[in-house]
PDB file of C-alpha atoms in Angstrom:
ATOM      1  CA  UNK A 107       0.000   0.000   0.000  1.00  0.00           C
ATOM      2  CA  UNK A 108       2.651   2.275   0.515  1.00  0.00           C
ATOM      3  CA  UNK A 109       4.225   1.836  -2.556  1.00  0.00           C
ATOM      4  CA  UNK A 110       1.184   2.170  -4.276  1.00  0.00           C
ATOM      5  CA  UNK A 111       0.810   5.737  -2.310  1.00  0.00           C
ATOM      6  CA  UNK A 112       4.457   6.354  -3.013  1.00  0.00           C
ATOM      7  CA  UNK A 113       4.090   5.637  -6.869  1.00  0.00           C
ATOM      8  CA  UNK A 114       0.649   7.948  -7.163  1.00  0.00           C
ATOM      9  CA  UNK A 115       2.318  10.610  -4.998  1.00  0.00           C
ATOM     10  CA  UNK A 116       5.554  10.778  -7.548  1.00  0.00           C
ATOM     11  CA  UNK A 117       2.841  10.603 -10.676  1.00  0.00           C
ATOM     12  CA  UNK A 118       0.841  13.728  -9.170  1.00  0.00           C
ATOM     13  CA  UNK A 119       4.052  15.518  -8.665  1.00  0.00           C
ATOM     14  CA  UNK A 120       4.862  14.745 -12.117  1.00  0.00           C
ATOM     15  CA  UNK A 121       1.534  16.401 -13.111  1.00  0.00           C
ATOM     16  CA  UNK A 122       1.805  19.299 -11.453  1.00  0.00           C
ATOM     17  CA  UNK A 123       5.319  19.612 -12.359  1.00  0.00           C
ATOM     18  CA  UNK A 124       4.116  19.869 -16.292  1.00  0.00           C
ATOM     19  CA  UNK A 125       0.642  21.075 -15.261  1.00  0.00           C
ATOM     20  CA  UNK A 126       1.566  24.956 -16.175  1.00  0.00           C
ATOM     21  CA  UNK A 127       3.662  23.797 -19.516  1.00  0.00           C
ATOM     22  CA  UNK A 128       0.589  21.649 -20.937  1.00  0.00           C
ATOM     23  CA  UNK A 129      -1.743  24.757 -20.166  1.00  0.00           C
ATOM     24  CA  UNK A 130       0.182  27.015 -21.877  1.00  0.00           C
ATOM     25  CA  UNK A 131       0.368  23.866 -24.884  1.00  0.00           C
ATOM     26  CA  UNK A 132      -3.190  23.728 -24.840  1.00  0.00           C
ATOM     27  CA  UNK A 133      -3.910  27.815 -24.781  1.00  0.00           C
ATOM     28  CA  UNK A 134      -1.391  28.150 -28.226  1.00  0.00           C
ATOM     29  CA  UNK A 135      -3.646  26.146 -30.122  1.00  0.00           C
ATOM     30  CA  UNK A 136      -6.583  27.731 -28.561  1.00  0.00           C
ATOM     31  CA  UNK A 137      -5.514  31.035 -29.103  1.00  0.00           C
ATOM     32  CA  UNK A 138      -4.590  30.678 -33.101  1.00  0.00           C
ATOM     33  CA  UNK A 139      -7.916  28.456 -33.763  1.00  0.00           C
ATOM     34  CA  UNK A 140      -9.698  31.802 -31.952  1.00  0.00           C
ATOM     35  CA  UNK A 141      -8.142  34.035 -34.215  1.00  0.00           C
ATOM     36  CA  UNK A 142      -8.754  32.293 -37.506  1.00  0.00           C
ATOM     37  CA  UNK A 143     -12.673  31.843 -36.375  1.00  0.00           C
ATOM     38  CA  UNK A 144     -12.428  35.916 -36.009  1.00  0.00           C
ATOM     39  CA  UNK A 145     -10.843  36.032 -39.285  1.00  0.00           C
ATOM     40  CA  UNK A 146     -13.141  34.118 -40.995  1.00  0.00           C
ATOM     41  CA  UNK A 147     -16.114  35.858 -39.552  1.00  0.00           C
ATOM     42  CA  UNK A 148     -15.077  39.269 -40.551  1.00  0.00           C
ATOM     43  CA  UNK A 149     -14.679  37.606 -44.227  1.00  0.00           C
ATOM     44  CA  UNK A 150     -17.762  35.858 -44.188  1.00  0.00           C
ATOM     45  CA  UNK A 151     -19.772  39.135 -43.437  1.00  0.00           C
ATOM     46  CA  UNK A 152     -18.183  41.172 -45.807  1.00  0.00           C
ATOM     47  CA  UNK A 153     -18.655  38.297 -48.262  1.00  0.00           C
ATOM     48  CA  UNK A 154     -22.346  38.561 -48.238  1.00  0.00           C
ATOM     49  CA  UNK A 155     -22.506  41.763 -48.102  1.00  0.00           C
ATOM     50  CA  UNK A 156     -20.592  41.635 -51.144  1.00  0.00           C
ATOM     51  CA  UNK A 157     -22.991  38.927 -52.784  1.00  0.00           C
ATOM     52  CA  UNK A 158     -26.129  41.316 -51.436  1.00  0.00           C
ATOM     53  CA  UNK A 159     -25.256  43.936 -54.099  1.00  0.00           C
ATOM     54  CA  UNK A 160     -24.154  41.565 -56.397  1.00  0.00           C
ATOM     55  CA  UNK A 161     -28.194  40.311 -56.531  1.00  0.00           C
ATOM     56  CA  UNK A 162     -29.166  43.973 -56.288  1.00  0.00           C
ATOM     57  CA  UNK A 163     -27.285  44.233 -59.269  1.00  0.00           C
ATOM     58  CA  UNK A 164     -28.777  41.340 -60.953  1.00  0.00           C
ATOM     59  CA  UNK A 165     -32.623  42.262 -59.939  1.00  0.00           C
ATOM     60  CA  UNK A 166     -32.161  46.965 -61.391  1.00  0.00           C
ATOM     61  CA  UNK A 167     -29.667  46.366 -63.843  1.00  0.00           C
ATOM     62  CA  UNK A 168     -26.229  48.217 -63.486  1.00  0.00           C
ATOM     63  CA  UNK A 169     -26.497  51.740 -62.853  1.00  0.00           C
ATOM     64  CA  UNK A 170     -23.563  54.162 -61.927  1.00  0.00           C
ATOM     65  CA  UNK A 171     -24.780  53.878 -58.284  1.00  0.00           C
ATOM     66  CA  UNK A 172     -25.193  50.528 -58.148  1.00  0.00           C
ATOM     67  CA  UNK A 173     -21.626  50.195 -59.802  1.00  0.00           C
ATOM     68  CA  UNK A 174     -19.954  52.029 -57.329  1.00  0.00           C
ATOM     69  CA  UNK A 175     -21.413  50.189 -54.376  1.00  0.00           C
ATOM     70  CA  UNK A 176     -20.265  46.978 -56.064  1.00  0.00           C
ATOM     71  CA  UNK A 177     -16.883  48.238 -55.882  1.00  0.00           C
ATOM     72  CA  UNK A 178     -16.789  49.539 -52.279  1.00  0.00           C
ATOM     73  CA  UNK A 179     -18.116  46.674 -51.264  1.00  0.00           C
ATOM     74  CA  UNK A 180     -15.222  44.442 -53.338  1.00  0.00           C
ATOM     75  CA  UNK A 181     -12.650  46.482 -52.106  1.00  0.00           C
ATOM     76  CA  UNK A 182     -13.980  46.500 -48.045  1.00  0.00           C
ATOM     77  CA  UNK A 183     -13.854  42.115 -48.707  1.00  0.00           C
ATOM     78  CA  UNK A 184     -10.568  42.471 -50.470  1.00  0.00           C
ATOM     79  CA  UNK A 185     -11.533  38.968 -52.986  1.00  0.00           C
ATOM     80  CA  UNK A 186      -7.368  38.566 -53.382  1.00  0.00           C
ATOM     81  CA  UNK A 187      -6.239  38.319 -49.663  1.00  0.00           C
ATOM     82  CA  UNK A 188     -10.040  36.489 -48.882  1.00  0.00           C
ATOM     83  CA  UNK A 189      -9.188  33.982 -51.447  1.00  0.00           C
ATOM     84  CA  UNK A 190      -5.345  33.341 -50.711  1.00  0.00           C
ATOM     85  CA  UNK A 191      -5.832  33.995 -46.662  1.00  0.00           C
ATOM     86  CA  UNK A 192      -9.297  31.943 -45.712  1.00  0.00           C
ATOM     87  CA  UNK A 193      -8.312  28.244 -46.939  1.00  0.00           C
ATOM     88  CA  UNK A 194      -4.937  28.445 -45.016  1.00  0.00           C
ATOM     89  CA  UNK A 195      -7.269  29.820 -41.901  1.00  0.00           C
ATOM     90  CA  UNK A 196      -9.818  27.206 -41.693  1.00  0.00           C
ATOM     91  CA  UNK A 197      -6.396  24.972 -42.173  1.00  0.00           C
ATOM     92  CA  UNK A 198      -4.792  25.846 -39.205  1.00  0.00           C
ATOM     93  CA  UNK A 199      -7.968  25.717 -37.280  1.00  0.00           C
ATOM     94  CA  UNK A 200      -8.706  22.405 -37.887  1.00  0.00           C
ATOM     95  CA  UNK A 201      -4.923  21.884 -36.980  1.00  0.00           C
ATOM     96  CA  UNK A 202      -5.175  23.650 -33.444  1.00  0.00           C
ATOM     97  CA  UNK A 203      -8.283  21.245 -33.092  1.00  0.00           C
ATOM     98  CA  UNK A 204      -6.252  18.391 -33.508  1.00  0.00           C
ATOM     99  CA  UNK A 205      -3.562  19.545 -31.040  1.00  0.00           C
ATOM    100  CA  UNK A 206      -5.891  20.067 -28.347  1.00  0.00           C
ATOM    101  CA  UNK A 207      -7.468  16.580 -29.209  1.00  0.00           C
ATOM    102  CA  UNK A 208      -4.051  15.333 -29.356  1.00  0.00           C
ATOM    103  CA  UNK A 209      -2.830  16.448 -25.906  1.00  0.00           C
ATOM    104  CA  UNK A 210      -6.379  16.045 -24.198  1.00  0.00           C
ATOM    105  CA  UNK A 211      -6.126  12.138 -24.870  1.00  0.00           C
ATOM    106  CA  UNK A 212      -2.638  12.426 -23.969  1.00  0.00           C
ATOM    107  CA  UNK A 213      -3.631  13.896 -20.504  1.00  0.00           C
ATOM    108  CA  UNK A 214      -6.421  11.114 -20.199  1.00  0.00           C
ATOM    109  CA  UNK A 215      -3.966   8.420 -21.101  1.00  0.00           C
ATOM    110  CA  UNK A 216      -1.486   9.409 -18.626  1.00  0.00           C
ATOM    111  CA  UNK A 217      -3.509   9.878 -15.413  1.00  0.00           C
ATOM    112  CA  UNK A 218      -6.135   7.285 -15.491  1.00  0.00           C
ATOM    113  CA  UNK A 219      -6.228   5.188 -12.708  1.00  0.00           C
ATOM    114  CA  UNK A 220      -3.805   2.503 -12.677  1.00  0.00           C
ATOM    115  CA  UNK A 221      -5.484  -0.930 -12.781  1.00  0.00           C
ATOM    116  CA  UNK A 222      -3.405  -4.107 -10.605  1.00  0.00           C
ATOM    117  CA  UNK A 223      -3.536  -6.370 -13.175  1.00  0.00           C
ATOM    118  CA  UNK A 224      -1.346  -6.623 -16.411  1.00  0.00           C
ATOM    119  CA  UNK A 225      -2.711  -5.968 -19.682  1.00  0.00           C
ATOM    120  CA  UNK A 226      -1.502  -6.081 -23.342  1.00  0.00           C
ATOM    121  CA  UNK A 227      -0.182  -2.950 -23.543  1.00  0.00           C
ATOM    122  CA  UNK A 228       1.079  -0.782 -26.774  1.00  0.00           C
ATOM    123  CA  UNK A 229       4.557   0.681 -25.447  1.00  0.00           C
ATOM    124  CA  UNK A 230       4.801   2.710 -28.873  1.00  0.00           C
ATOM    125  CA  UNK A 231       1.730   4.508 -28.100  1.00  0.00           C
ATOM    126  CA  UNK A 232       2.498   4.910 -24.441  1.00  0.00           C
ATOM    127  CA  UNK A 233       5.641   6.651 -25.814  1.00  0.00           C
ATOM    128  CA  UNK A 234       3.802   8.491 -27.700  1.00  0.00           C
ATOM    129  CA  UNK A 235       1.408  10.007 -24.652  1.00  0.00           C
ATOM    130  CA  UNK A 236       4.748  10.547 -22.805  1.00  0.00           C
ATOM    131  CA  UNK A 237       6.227  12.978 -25.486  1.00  0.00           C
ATOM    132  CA  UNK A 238       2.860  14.977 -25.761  1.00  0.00           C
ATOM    133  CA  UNK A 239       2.641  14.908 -21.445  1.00  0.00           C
ATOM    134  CA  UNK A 240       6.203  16.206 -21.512  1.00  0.00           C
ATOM    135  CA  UNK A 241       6.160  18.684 -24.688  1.00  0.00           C
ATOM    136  CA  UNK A 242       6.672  21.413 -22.540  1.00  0.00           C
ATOM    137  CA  UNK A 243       9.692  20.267 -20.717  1.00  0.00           C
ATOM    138  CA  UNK A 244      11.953  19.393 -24.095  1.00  0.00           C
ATOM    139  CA  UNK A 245       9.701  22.160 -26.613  1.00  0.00           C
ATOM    140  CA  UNK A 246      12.671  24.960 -26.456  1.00  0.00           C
ATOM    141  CA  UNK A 247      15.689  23.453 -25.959  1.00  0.00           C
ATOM    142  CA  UNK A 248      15.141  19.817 -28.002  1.00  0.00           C
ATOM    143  CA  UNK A 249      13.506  18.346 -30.527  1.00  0.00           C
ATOM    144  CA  UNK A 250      12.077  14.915 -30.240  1.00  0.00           C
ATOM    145  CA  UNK A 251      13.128  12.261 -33.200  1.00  0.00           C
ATOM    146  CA  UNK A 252      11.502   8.828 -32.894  1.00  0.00           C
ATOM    147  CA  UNK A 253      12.278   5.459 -34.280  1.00  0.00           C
ATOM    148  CA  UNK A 254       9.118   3.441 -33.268  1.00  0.00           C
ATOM    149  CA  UNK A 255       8.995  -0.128 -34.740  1.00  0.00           C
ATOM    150  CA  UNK A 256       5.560  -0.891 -36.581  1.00  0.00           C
ATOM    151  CA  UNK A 257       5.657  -5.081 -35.751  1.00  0.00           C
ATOM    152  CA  UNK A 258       6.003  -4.067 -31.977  1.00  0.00           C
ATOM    153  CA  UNK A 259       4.650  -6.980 -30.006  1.00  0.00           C
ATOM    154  CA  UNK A 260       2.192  -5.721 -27.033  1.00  0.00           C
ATOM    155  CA  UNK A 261       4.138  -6.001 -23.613  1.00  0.00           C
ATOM    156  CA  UNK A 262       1.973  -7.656 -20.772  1.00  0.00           C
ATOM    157  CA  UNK A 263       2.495  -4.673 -18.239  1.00  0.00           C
ATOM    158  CA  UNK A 264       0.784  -2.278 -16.134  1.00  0.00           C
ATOM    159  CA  UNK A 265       0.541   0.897 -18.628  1.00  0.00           C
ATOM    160  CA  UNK A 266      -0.074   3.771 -16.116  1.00  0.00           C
ATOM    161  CA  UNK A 267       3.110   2.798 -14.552  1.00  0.00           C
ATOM    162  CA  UNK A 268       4.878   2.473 -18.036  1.00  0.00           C
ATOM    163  CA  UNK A 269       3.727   5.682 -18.406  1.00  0.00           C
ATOM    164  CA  UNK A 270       5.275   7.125 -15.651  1.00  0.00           C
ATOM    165  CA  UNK A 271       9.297   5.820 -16.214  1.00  0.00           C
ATOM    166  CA  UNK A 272       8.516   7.002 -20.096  1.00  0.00           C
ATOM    167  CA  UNK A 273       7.744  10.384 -18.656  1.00  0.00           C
ATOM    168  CA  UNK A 274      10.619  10.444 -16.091  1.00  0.00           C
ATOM    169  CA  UNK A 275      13.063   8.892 -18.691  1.00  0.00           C
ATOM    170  CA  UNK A 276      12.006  11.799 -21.162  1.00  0.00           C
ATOM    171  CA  UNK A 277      12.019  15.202 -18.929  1.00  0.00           C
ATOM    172  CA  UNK A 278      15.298  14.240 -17.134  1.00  0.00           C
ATOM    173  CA  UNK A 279      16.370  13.575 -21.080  1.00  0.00           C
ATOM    174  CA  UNK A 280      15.095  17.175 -21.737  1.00  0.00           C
ATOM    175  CA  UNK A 281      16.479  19.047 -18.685  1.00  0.00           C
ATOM    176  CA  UNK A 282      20.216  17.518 -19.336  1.00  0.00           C
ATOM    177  CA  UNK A 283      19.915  18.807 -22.309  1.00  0.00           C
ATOM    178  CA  UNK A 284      18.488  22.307 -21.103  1.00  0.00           C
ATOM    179  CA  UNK A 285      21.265  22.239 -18.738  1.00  0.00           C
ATOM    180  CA  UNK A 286      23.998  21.356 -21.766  1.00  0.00           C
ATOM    181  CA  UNK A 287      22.960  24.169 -24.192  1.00  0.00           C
ATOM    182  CA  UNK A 288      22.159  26.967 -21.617  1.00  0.00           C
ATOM    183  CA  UNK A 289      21.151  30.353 -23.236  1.00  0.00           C
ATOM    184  CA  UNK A 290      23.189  29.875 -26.402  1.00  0.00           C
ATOM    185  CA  UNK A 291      19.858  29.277 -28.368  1.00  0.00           C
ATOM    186  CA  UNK A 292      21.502  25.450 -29.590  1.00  0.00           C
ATOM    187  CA  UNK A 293      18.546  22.820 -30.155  1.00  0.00           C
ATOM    188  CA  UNK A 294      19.635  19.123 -28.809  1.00  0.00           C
ATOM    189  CA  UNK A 295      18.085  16.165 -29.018  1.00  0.00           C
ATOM    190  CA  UNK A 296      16.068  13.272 -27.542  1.00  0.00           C
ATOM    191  CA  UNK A 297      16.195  10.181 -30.084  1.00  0.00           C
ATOM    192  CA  UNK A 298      13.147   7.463 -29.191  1.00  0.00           C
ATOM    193  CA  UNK A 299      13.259   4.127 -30.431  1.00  0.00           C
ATOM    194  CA  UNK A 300      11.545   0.792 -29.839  1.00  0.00           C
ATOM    195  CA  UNK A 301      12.943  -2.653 -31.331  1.00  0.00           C
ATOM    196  CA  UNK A 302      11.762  -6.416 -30.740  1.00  0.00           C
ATOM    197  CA  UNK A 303      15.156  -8.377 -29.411  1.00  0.00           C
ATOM    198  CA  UNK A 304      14.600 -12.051 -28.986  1.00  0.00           C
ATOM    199  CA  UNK A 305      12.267 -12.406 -26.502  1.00  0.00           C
ATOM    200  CA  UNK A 306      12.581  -8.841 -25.512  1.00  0.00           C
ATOM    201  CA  UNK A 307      11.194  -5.288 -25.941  1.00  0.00           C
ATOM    202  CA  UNK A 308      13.477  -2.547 -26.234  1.00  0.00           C
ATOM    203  CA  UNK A 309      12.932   1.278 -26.117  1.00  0.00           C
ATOM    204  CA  UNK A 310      16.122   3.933 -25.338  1.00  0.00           C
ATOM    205  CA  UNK A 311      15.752   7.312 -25.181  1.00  0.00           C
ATOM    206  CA  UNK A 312      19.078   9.093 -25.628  1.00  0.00           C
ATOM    207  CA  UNK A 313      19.821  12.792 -25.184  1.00  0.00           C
ATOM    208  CA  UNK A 314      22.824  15.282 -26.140  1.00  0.00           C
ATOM    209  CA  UNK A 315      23.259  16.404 -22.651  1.00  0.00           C
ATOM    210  CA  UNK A 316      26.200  16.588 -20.965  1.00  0.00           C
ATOM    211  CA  UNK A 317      26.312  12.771 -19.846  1.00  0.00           C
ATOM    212  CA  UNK A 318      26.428  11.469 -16.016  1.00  0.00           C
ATOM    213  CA  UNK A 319      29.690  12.592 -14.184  1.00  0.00           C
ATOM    214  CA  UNK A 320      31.845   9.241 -13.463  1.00  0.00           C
ATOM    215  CA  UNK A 321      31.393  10.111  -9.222  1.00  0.00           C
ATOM    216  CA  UNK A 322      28.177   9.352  -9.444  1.00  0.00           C
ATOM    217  CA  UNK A 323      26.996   6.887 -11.987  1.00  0.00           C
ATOM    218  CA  UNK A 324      26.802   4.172  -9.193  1.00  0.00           C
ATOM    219  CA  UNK A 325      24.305   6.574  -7.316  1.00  0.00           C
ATOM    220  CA  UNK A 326      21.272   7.185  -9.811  1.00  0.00           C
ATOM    221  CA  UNK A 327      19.214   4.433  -9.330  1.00  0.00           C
ATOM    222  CA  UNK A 328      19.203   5.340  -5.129  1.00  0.00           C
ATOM    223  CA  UNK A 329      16.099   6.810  -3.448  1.00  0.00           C
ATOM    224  CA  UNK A 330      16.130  10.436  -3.099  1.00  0.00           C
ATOM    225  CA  UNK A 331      19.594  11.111  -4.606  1.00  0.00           C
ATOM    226  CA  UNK A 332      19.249  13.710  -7.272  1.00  0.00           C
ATOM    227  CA  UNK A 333      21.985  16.471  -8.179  1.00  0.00           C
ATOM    228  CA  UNK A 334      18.858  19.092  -9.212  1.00  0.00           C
ATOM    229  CA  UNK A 335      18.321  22.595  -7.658  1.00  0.00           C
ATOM    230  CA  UNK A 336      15.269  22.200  -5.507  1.00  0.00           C
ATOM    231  CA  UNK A 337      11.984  22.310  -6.792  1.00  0.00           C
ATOM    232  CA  UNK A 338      12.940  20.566 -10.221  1.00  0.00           C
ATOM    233  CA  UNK A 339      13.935  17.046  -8.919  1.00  0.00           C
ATOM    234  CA  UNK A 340      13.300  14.870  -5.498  1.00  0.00           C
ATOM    235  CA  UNK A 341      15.095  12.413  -6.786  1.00  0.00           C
ATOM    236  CA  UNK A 342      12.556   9.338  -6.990  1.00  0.00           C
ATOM    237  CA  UNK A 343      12.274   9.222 -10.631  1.00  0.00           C
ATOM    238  CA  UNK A 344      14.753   7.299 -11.746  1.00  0.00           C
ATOM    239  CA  UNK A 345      14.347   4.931  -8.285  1.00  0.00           C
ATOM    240  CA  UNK A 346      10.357   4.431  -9.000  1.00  0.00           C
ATOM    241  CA  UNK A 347      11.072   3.963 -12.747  1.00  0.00           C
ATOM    242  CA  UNK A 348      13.281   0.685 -11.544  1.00  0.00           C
ATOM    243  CA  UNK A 349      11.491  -0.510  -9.521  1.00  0.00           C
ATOM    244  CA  UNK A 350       8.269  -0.570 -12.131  1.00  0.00           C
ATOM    245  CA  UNK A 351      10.917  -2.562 -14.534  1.00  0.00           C
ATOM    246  CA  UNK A 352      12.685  -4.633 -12.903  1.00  0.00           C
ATOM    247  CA  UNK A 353      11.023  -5.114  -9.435  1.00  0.00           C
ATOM    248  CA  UNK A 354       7.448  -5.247 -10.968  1.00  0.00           C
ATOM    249  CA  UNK A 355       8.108  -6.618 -14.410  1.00  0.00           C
ATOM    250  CA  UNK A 356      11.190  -8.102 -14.284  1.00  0.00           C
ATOM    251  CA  UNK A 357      12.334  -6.169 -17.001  1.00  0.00           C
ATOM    252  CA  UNK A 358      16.258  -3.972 -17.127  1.00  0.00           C
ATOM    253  CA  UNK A 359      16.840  -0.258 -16.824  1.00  0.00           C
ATOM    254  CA  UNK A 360      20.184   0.619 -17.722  1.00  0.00           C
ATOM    255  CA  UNK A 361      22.280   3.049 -19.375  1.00  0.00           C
ATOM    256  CA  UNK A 362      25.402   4.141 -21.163  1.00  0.00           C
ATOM    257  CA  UNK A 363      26.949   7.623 -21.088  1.00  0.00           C
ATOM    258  CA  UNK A 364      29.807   9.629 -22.196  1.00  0.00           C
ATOM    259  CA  UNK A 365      31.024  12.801 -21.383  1.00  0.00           C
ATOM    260  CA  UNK A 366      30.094  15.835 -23.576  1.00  0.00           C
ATOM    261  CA  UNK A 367      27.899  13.443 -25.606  1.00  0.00           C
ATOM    262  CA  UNK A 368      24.945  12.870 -23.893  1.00  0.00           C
ATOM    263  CA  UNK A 369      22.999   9.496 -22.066  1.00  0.00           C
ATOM    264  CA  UNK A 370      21.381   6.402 -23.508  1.00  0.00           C
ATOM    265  CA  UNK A 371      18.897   5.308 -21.064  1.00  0.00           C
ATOM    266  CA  UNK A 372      17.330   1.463 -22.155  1.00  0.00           C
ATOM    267  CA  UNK A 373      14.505  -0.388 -21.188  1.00  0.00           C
ATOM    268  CA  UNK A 374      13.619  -4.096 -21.852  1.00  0.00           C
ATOM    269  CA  UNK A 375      10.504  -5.960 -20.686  1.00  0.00           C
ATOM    270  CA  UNK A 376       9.634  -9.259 -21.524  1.00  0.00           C
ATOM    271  CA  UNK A 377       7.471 -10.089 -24.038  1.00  0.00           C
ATOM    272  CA  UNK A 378       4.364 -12.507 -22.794  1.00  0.00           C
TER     273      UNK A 378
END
C-alpha cells in the first residue's frame, strides 16, 4: 500500500510539475484556432454583403450607383487576400483542433487510474502520450526524433506505470539537455526508439546532454539522490522507474553515457 501511495504521490508531482507547460500547450492552439474563427467571420460578413449587391445588381440592372457600391463593397472584402488567406485559416484551425485533441487524450492516457492487473499494452503509443505529457519540458531546448517499430509486439504490463518511467526517462532527457545548451539558443536532441530483441522489448531514449559525471553513476538508481536545484527534482524518478521494470516486471533499466555526448537510457521488458 505504501508503494502504491508512493508511486501515485511521484505521478501527481509529475503532473503538477508539467501542469503549467501543458496549459500554456493547450492555450497556443486555442488562441490561433480563436483568431482564424475571427478572421473568418469578418470575411464571411463582408462576403455577403458583397454577394447582397451583387443580386441587387442582378434584380435593377447596373447603374452608376449601383456600380460604385459593387466596388466599395469588393474592395472593403478584399476577394485577393479572402481567397489566398481563408483556406490556409480554416487549415490551421482544424490543426489547433487536432492539437488540443491530441494532448487532451494524452492527458487522459497518462492519469487514469492505474489498474493491478497486467494488460496487453502498446509501449509505442504509451511513448507516444509521454512525449505529448512532456512537450513542454523538451519544446525549447530539443527536438524529439523517434524510431518506433511498426511489428512491436504488445508487452503484458501495467501501462499507467509504463507511463510514468517514459515520462521520467524523457524530462530528465530534456532538462540535461536544457542544462547542456544553456542560453546559447543550440537545439539538442532526444532520439526514441523501440525494437523487438529475442524475446525482448526494447525502447532507449538518448539525449545530447552533458552525460552522467563518473562520481556518481553508481548513485542514480538510489532513493532520493538527485543532483537538481530544488523544486525541479526529489530524486525518486529514476528509483520508482526501476522498480516498475525490474522489481514489478522483471524487465532492465540501464544506461550508457559519455562525457560531452549525452545518455542512452534502455529499457527491456519481456514479451508474454
Amino acid at each position: 500500500m505504501l508503494e502504491a501511495q508512493l508511486l501515485l504521490g511521484r505521478k501527481l508531482e509529475a503532473i503538477g510539475q508539467l501542469a503549467a507547460g501543458i496549459a500554456h500547450e493547450i492555450n497556443t492552439p486555442a488562441q490561433y484556432l480563436s483568431d482564424n474563427l475571427q478572421f473568418l467571420r469578418d470575411v464571411f460578413v463582408s462576403l455577403f454583403a458583397y454577394v447582397d449587391e451583387v443580386q441587387a445588381v442582378c434584380r435593377n440592372g447596373l447603374s452608376p450607383e449601383h456600380a460604385l457600391r459593387l466596388t466599395s463593397a469588393a474592395e472593403s472584402l478584399d476577394l485577393e487576400f479572402a481567397r489566398d488567406n481563408a483556406p490556409r485559416a480554416l487549415e490551421e484551425a482544424s490543426q489547433g483542433i487536432a492539437r488540443i485533441t491530441e494532448i487532451v487524450s494524452a492527458m487522459k492516457e497518462f492519469s487514469r487510474p492505474g489498474s493491478r492487473e497486467k494488460e496487453p499494452v502498446d509501449l509505442n503509443k504509451a511513448l507516444a502520450s509521454s512525449i505529448t505529457m512532456a512537450q513542454s519540458e523538451w519544446k525549447g531546448p530539443c527536438e524529439v526524433k523517434t524510431e518506433l517499430a511498426r511489428d512491436l509486439p504488445a508487452i503484458v504490463c501495467r501501462a499507467a506505470e509504463m507511463n510514468q518511467v517514459f515520462l521520467n526517462l524523457i524530462v530528465n532527457a530534456a532538462q540535461a539537455i536544457a542544462d547542456a545548451v544553456g542560453d546559447s539558443g543550440a537545439k539538442g536532441v532526444i532520439s526514441i526508439s523501440t525494437r523487438r530483441d529475442a524475446d525482448m522489448v526494447e525502447v532507449r531514449i538518448r539525449d545530447t546532454g552533458n552525460g552522467i559525471p563518473g562520481e556518481i553513476r553508481d548513485r542514480v538508481f538510489d532513493p532520493f539522490f538527485t543532483t537538481k536545484e530544488v523544486g525541479r527534482g526529489t530524486g525518486q524518478g529514476l528509483s520508482v522507474a526501476r522498480s516498475i521494470v525490474v522489481d514489478k516486471h522483471g524487465g532492465e533499466l540501464s544506461f550508457q553515457t559519455e562525457p560531452g555526448k549525452g545518455t542512452t537510457f534502455l529499457v527491456r521488458l519481456p514479451i508474454g
